Short mmCIF file of C-alpha atoms in Angstrom, two decimals:
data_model
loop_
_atom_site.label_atom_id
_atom_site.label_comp_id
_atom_site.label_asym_id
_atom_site.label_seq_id
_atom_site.Cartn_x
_atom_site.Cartn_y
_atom_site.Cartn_z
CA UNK A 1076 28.59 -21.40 -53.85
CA UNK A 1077 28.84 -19.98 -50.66
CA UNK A 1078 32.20 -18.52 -49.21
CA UNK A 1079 34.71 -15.61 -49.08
CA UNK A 1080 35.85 -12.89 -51.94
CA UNK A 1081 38.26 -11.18 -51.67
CA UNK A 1082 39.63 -8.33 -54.15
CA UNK A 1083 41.55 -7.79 -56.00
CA UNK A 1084 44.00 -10.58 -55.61
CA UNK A 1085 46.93 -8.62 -56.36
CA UNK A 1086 47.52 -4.64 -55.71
CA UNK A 1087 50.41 -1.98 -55.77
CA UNK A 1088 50.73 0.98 -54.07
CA UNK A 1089 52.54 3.83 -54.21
CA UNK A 1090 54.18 4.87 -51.36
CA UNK A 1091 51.93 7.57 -49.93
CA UNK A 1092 48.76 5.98 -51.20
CA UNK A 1093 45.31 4.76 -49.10
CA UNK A 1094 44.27 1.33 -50.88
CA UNK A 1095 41.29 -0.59 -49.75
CA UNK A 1096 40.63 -4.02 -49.68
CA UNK A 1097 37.46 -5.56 -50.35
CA UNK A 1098 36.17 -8.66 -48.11
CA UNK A 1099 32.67 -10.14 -48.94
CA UNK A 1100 31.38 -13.22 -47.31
CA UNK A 1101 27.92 -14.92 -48.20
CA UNK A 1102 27.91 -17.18 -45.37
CA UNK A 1103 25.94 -14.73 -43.01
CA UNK A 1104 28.69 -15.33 -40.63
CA UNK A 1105 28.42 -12.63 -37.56
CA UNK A 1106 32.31 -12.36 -37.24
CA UNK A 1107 34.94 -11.33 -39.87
CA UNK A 1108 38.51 -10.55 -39.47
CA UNK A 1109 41.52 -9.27 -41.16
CA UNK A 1110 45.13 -10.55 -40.89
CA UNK A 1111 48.62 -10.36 -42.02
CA UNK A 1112 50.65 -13.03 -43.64
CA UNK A 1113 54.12 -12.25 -43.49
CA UNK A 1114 56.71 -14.93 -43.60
CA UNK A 1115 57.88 -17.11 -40.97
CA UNK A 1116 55.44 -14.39 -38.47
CA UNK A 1117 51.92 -16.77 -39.22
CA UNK A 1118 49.17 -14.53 -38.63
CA UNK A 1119 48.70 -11.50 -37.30
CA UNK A 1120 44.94 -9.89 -36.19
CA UNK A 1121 44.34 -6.71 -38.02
CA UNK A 1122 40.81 -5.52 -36.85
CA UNK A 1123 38.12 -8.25 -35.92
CA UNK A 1124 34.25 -7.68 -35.77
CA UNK A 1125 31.74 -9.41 -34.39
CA UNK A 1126 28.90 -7.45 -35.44
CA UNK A 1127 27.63 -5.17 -37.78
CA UNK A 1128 28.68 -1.21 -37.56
CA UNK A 1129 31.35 -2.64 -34.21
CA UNK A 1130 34.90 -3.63 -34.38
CA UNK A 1131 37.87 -4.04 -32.54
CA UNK A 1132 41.56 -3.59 -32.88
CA UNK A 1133 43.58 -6.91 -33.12
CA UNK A 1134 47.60 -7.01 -32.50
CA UNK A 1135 48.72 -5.09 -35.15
CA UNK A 1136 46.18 -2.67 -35.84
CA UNK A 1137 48.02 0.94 -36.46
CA UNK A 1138 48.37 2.11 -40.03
CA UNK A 1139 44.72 0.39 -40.90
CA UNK A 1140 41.00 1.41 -40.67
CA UNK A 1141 38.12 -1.00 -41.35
CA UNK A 1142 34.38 0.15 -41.24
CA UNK A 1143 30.98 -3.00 -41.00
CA UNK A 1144 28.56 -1.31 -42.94
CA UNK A 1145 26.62 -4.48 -43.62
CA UNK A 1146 27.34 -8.01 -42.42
CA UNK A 1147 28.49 -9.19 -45.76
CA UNK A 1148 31.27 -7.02 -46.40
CA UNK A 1149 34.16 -6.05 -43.99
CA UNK A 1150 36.69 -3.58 -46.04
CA UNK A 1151 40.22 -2.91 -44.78
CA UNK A 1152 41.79 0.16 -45.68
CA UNK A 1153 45.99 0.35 -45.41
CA UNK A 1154 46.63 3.96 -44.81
CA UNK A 1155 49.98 5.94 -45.46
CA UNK A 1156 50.41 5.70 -41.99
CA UNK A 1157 51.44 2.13 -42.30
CA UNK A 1158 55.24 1.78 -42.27
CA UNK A 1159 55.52 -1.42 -43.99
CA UNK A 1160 52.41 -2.87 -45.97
CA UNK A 1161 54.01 -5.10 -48.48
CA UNK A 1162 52.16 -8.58 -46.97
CA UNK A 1163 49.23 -11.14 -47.85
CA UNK A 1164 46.60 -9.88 -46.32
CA UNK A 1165 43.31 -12.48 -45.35
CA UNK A 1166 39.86 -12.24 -44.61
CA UNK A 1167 38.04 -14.17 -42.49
CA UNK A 1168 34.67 -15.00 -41.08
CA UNK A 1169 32.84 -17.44 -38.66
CA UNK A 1170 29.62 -17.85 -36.77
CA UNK A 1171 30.18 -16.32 -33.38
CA UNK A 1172 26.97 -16.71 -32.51
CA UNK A 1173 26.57 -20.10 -32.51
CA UNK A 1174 29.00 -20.34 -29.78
CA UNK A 1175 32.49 -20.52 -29.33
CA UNK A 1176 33.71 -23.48 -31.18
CA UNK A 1177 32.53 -22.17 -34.70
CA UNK A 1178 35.62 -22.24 -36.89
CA UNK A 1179 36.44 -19.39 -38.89
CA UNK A 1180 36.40 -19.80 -42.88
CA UNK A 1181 39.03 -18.12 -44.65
CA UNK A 1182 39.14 -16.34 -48.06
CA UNK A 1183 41.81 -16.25 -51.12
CA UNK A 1184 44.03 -13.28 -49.80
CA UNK A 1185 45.25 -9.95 -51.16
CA UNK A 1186 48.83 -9.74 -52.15
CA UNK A 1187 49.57 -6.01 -51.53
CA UNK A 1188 53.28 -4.91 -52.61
CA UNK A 1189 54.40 -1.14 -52.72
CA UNK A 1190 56.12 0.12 -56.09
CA UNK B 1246 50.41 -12.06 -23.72
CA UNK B 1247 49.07 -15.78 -24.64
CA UNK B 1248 51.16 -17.23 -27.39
CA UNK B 1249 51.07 -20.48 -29.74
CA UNK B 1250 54.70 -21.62 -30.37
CA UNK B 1251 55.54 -23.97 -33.44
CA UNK B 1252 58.81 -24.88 -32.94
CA UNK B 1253 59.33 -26.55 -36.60
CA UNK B 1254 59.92 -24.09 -38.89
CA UNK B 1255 60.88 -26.12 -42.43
CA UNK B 1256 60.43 -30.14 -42.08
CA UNK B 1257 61.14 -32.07 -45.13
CA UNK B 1258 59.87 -35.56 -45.23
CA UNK B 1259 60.27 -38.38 -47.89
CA UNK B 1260 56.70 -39.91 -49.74
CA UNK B 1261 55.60 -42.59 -46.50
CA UNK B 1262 57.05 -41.02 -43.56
CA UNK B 1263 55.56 -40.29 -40.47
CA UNK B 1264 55.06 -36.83 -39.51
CA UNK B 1265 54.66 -35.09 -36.45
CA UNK B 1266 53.94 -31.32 -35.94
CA UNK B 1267 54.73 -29.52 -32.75
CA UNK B 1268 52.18 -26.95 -31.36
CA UNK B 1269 52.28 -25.43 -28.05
CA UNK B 1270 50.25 -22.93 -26.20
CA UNK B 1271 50.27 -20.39 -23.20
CA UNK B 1272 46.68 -20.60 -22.30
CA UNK B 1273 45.35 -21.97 -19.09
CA UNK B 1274 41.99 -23.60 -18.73
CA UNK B 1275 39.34 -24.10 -21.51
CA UNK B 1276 41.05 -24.14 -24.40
CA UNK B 1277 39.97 -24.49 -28.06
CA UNK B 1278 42.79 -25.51 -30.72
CA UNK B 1279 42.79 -25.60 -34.43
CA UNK B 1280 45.13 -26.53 -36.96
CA UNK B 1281 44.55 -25.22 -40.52
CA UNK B 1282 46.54 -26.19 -43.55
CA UNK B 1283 47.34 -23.44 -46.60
CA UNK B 1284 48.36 -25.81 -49.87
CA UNK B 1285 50.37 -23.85 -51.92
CA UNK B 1286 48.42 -21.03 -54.15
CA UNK B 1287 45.31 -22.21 -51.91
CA UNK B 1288 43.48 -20.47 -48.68
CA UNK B 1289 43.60 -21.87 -45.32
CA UNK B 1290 41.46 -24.72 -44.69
CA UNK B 1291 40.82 -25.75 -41.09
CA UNK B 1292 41.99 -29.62 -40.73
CA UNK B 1293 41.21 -30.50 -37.27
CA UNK B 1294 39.63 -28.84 -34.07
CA UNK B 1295 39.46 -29.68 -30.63
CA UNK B 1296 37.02 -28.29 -27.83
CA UNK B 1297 36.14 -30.89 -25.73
CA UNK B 1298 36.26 -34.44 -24.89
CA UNK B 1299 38.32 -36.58 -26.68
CA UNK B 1300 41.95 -35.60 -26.72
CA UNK B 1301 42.62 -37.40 -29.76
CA UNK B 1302 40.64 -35.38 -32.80
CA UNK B 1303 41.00 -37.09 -36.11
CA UNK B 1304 40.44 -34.56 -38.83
CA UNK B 1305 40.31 -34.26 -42.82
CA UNK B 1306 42.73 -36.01 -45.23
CA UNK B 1307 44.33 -38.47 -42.57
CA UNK B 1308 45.61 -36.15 -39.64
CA UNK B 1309 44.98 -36.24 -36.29
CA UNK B 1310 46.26 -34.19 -33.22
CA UNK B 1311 46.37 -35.31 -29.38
CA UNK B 1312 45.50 -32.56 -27.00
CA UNK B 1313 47.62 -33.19 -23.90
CA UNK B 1314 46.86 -30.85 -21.31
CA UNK B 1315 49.72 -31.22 -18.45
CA UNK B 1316 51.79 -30.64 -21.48
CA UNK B 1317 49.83 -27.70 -23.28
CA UNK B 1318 50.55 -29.61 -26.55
CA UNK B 1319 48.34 -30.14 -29.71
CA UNK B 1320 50.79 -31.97 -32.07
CA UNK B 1321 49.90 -32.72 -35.64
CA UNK B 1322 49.97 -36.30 -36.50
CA UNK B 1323 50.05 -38.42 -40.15
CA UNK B 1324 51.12 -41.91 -40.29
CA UNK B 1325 52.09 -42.00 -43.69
CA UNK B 1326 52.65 -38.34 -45.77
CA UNK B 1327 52.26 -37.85 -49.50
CA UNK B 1328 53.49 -35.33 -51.74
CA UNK B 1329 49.95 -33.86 -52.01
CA UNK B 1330 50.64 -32.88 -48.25
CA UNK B 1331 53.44 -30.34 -49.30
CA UNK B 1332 51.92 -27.14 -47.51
CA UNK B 1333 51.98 -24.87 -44.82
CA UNK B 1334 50.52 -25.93 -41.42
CA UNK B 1335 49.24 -23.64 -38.34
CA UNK B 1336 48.24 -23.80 -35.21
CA UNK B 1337 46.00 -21.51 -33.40
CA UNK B 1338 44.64 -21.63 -30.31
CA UNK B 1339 41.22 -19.66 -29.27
CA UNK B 1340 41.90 -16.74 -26.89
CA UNK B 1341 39.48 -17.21 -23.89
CA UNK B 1342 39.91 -13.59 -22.89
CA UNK B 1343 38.12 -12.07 -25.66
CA UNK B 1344 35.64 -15.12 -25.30
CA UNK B 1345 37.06 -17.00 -27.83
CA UNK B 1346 36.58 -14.25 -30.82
CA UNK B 1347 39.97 -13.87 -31.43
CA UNK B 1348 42.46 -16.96 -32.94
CA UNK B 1349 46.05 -16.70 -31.91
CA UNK B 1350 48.37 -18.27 -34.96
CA UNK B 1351 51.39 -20.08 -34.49
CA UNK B 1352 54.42 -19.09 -37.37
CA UNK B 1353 53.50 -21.85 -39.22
CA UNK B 1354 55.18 -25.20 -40.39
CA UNK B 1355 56.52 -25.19 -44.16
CA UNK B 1356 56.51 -29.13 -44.85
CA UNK B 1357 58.03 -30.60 -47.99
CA UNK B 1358 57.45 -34.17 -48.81
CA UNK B 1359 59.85 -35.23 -51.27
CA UNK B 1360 58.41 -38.40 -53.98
#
C-alpha cells in the first residue's frame, strides 16, 4: 500500500540529546513537510521541501535541521537547541508538481516527550 | 502574516444534530481551502477542498463547506452528526505567496458527539 511512515511512533529524549525522526513516503510525491502538533496551536510548518537536496524554513523552524537526500525520505532532526520539543510531530507529502491544488497526504505522527 | 482563525475551540453535539464549523481566513484573491479531519488515534485525512468554481464543495463522509468570499469564510457543514464523527477538525488555507506550497492550519475544532 502506498502512503507515509513514520518512525518510531513514540520517542524520549533526554534533555541535551539530538533525536531524528524518520519520514518515508512511497507516493513519489515532490513535496514533504514537517509540523508540530501542539494543543489548541493546530499546526505549525517545521521545514517544507519541494524538491530533492532543497528545503525551506517554515514558521517555527529554529531548534530543527532536516536534510532531502532522496525524494522518499525527508528526516527531521530536533536539536538541543530546541527549547521545548515535547509535541506530535507530522510528516507530510503532496504532488507539487501537478499544480497547486494537490492535497497533501499526511502520515501517523511521532510523539516525542523529553524524560 | 496570513492567518486561518477557527473560532470553535470544543463543540459538543448530541447523535442527529446539525453541525456547523467556523473557518476564516486572511488571504486575498485566489484562494485554496481545505478542511482535514484527525479521528482520534488516526492521521489527518483531508475531507473537503475547494479551488475553484462551485462554492459549495461536498466532501467525504457527509460534509460539505460553502466558500463565501465577501465573507472570507469556509464553514464546515453536516446535517445530521454521529458519534463516529467525534474528532478533531482543521482548516487550512493555501498560502499564495509561497505559490501555494505551504498550508496555513487553523487551531483546530475538538467535536464531541454525545449517543
Amino acid at each position: 500500500d502506498g502512503g507515509i511512515t513514520q518512525s518510531p511512533k513514540y520517542l524520549f529524549r533526554k534533555e541535551g540529546q539530538n533525536v531524528t525522526l524518520s519520514c518515508e513516503q512511497n507516493l513519489n510525491h515532490d513535496a514533504m513537510y514537517w509540523y508540530r502538533q501542539d494543543p489548541g496551536q493546530g499546526l505549525r510548518l517545521i521545514y517544507y521541501s519541494q524538491i530533492v537536496n532543497d528545503f525551506q524554513k517554515g514558521d517555527i523552524a529554529e531548534g530543527y535541521s532536516v536534510s532531502r537526500e532522496k525524494k522518499e525520505s525527508f528526516p527531521l532532526t530536533v536539536t538541543s537547541a530546541q527549547k521545548n520539543p515535547t509535541a506530535f510531530y507530522l510528516c507530510a507529502s503532496r504532488f507539487s508538481s501537478q499544480g497547486h491544488n494537490q492535497p497533501q497526504h499526511f502520515g501517523d505522527g511521532t510523539r516525542l516527550s523529553i524524560l | 502574516a496570513q492567518s486561518v482563525s477557527q473560532h470553535n475551540h470544543h463543540v459538543i453535539l448530541s447523535e442527529a444534530a446539525s453541525l456547523e464549523l467556523g473557518c476564516n481566513y486572511s488571504y486575498g484573491g485566489t484562494v485554496n481551502l481545505f478542511w482535514y479531519v484527525q479521528y482520534p488515534g488516526q492521521h489527518l485525512q483531508l475531507l473537503l477542498k475547494y479551488f475553484s468554481g462551485d462554492p459549495l464543495v461536498k466532501g467525504i463522509k457527509g460534509f460539505e463547506a460553502e466558500f463565501i468570499k465577501s465573507k472570507f469564510s469556509f464553514n464546515l457543514r453536516k446535517p445530521s452528526v454521529q458519534w463516529s464523527d467525534t474528532a478533531e477538525y482543521f482548516c487550512a488555507a493555501g498560502a499564495p505567496d509561497t505559490g501555494f506550497q505551504k498550508l496555513v492550519f487553523g487551531t483546530g475544532t475538538r467535536l464531541l458527539v454525545s449517543p
